[in-house]
mmCIF file of C-alpha atoms in Angstrom:
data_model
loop_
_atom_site.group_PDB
_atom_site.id
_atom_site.type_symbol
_atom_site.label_atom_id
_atom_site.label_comp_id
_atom_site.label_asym_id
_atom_site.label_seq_id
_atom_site.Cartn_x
_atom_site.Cartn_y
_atom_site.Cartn_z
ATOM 1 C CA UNK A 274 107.539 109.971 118.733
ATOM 2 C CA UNK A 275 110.169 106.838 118.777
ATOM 3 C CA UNK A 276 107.861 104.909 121.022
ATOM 4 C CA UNK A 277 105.154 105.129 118.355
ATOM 5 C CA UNK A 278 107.768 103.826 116.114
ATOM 6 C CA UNK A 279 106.536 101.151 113.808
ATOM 7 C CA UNK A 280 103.341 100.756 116.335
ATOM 8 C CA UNK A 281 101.236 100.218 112.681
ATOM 9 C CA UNK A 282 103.335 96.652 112.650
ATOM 10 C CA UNK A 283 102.133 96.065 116.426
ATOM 11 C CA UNK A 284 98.465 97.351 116.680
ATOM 12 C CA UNK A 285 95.134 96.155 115.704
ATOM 13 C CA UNK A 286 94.415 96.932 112.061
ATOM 14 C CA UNK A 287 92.391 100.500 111.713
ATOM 15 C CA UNK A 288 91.438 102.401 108.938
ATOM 16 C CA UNK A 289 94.897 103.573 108.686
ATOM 17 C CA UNK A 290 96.326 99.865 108.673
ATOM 18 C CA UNK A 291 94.056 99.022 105.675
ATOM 19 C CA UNK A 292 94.582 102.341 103.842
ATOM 20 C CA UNK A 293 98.398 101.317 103.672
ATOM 21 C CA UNK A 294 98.010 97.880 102.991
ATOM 22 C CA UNK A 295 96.003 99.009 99.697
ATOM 23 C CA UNK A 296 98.790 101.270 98.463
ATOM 24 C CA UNK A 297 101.211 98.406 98.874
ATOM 25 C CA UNK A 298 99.010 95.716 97.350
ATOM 26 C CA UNK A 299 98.002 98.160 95.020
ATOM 27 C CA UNK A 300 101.737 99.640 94.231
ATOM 28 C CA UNK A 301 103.311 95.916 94.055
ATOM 29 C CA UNK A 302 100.272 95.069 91.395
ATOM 30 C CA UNK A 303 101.200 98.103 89.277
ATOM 31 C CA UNK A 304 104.951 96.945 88.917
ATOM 32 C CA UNK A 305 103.529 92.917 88.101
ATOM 33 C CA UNK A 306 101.388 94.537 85.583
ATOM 34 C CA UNK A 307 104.410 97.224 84.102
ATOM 35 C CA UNK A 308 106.851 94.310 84.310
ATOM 36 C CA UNK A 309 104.409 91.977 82.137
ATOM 37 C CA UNK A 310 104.019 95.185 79.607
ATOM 38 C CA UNK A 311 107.414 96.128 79.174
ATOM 39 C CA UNK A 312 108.657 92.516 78.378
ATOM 40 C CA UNK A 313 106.098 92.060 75.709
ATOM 41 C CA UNK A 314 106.654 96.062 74.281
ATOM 42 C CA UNK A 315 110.738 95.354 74.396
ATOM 43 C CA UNK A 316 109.312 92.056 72.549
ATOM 44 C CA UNK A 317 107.540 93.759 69.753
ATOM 45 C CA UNK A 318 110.418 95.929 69.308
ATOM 46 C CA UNK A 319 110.258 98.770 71.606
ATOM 47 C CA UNK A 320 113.337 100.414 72.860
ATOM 48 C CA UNK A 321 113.440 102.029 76.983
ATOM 49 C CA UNK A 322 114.295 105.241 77.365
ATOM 50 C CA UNK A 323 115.930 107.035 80.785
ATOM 51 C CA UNK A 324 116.499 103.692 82.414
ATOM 52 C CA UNK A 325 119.284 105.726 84.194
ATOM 53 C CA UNK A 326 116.873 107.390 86.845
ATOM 54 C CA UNK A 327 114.623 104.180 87.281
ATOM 55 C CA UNK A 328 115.981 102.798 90.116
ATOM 56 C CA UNK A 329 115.872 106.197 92.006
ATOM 57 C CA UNK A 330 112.201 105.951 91.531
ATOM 58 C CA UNK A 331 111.774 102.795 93.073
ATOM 59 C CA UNK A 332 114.019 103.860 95.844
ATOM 60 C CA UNK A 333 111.746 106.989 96.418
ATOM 61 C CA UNK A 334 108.563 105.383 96.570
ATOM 62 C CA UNK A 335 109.808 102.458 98.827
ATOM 63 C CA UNK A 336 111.372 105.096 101.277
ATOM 64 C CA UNK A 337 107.686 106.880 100.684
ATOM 65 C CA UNK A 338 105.983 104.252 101.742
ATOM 66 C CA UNK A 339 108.294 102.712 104.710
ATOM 67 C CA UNK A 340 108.565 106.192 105.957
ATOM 68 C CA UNK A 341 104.601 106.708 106.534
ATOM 69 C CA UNK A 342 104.510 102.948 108.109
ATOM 70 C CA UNK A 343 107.037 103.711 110.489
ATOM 71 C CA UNK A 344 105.742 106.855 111.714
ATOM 72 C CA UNK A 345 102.081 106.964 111.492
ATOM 73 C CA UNK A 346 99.913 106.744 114.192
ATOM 74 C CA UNK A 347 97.692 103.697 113.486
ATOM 75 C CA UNK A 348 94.922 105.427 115.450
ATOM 76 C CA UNK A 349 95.035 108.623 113.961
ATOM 77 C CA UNK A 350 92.257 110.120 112.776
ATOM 78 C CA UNK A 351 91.530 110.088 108.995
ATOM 79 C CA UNK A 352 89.376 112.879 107.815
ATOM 80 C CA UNK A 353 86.664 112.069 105.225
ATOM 81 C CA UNK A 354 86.988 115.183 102.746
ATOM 82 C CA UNK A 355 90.832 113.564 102.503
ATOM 83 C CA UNK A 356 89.822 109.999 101.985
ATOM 84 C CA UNK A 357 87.294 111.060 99.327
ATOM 85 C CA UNK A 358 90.318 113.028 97.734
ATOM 86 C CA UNK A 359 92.523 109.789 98.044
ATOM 87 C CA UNK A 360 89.789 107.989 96.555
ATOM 88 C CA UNK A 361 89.174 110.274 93.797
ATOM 89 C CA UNK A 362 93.165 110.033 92.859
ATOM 90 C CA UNK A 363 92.657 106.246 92.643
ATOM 91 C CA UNK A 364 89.952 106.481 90.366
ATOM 92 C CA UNK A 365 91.892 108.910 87.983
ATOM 93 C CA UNK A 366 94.395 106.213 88.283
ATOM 94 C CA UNK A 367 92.093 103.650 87.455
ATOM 95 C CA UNK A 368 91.229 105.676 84.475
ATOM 96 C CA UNK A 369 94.384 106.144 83.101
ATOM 97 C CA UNK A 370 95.214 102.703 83.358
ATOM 98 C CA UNK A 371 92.301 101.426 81.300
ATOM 99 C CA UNK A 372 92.816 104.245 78.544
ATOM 100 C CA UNK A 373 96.459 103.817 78.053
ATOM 101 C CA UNK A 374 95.860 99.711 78.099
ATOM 102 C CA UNK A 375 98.505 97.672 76.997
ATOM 103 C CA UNK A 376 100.693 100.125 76.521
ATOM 104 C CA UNK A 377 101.127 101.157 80.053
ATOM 105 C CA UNK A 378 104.315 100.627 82.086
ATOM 106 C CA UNK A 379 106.213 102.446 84.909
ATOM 107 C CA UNK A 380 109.214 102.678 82.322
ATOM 108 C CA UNK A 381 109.562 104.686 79.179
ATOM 109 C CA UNK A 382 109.074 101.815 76.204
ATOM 110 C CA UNK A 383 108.864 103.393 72.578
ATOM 111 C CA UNK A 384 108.621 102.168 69.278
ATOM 112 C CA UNK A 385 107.867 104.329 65.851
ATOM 113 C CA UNK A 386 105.518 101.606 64.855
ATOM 114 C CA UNK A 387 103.814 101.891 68.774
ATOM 115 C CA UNK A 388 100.424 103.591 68.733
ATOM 116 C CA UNK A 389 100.142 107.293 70.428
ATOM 117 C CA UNK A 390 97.542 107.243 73.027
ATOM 118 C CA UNK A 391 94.629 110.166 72.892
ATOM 119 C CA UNK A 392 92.153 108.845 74.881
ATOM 120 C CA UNK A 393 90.671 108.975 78.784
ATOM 121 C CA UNK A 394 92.267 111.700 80.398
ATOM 122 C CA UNK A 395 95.211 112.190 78.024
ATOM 123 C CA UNK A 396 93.085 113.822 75.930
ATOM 124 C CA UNK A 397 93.156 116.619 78.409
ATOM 125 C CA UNK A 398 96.618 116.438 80.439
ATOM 126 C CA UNK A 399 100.012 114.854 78.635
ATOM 127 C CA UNK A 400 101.005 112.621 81.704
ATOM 128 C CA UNK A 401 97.926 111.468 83.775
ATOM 129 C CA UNK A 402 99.666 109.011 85.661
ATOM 130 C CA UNK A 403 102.343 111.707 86.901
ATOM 131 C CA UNK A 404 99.471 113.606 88.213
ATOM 132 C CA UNK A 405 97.801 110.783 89.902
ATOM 133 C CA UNK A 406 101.361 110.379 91.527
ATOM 134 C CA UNK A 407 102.117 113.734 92.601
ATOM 135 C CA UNK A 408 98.476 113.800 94.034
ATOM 136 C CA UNK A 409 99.060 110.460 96.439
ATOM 137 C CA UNK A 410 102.528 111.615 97.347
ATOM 138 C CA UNK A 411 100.864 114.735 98.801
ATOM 139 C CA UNK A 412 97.784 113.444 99.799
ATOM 140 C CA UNK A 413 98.614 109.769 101.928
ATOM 141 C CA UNK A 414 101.056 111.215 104.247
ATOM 142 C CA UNK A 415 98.258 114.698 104.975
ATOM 143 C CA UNK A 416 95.793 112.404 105.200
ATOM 144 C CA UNK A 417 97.480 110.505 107.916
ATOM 145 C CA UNK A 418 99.051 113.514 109.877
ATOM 146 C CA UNK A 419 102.143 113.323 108.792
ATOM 147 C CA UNK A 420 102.642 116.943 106.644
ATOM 148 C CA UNK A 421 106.924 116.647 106.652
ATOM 149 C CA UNK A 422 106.480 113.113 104.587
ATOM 150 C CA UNK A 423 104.026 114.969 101.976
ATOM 151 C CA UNK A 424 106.439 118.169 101.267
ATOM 152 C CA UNK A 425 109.604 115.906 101.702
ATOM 153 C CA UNK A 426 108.727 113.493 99.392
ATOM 154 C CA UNK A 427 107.105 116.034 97.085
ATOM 155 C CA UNK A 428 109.943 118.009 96.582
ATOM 156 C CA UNK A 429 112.209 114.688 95.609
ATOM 157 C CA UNK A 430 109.386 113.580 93.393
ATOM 158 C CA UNK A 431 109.287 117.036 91.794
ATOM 159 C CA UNK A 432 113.033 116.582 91.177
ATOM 160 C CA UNK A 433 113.092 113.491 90.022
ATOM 161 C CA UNK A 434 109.456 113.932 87.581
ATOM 162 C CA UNK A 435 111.155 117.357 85.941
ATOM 163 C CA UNK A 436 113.799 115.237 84.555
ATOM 164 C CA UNK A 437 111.478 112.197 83.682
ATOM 165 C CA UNK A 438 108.988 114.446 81.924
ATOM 166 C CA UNK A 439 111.849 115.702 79.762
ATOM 167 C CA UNK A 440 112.874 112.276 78.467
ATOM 168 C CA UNK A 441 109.284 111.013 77.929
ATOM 169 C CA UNK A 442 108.942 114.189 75.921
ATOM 170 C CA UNK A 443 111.905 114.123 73.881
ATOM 171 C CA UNK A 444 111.160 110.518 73.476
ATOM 172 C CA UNK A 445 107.764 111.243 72.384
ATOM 173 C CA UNK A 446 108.344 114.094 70.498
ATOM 174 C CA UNK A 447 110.189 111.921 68.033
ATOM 175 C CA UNK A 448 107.484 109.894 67.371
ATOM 176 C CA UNK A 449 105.067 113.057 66.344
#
């Protein structure tokens, strides 16, 4: 296994090259976008919530991510019924984004005066974005043969969302 060590960083792109180069693109993105929507929320008087446990989620989704580019096998294999679930979890994601607008950001920014969102798929599920999370976490490192990374890394996440959830509710909750 070491001598396949990093061989993504050394081989001819594949499928498996350009999958991870869209989560990265696609992650780094998401955090210009959250980072541009949290300074104007804090702006127009919101106030962040569970800032404690941010940082741990940014470590966890880095390791995620260097984890699966170090070990994968840039040849493997990916099955289509797991790319069209991968696919299918981006366009939830894509989704959610566009319902929740301007009011979406990977931190918890809240405001009395800040509009509740009821529309897209939070009119079925409280925390689409979580879902869409929990989904990718599981589903990248299967799809890429690397089953250890998605119940690792599912397991921390699971930790780490149980307490977010609970602040974001609270949080919420106080707003009706």
């Amino acid at each position: 296994m070491t001598d396949q060590l990093g061989a993504i960083f050394t081989t001819s792109p594949t499928l498996v090259t350009w999958v991870l180069l869209y989560i990265v693109v696609q992650r780094l993105g998401e955090l210009v976008h959250a980072n541009r929507n949290t300074k104007r929320l804090l702006s127009e008087g919101g106030q962040e919530h569970g800032a404690d446990h941010y940082h741990y989620f940014i470590f966890l989704h880095s390791a995620w991510i260097a984890i699966i580019a170090l070990l994968v096998d840039p040849a493997h294999i990916i099955h289509p019924a797991m790319l069209a679930l991968f696919v299918a979890t981006q366009l939830l994601r894509l989704w959610t984004l566009a319902s929740i607008g301007r009011w979406w950001t990977t931190r918890i920014i809240s405001a009395p005066h800040f509009d509740m969102v009821k529309r897209g798929p939070y009119k079925y599920i409280s925390h689409p974005n979580y879902l869409v999370v929990v989904l990718e976490i599981a589903i990248v490192p299967l799809m890429l043969g690397l089953p250890w990374v998605a119940l690792l890394f599912s397991v921390l996440n699971a930790m780490l969302l149980r307490h977010r959830i609970g602040v974001e509710n609270a949080v919420l909750g106080e707003r009706g």
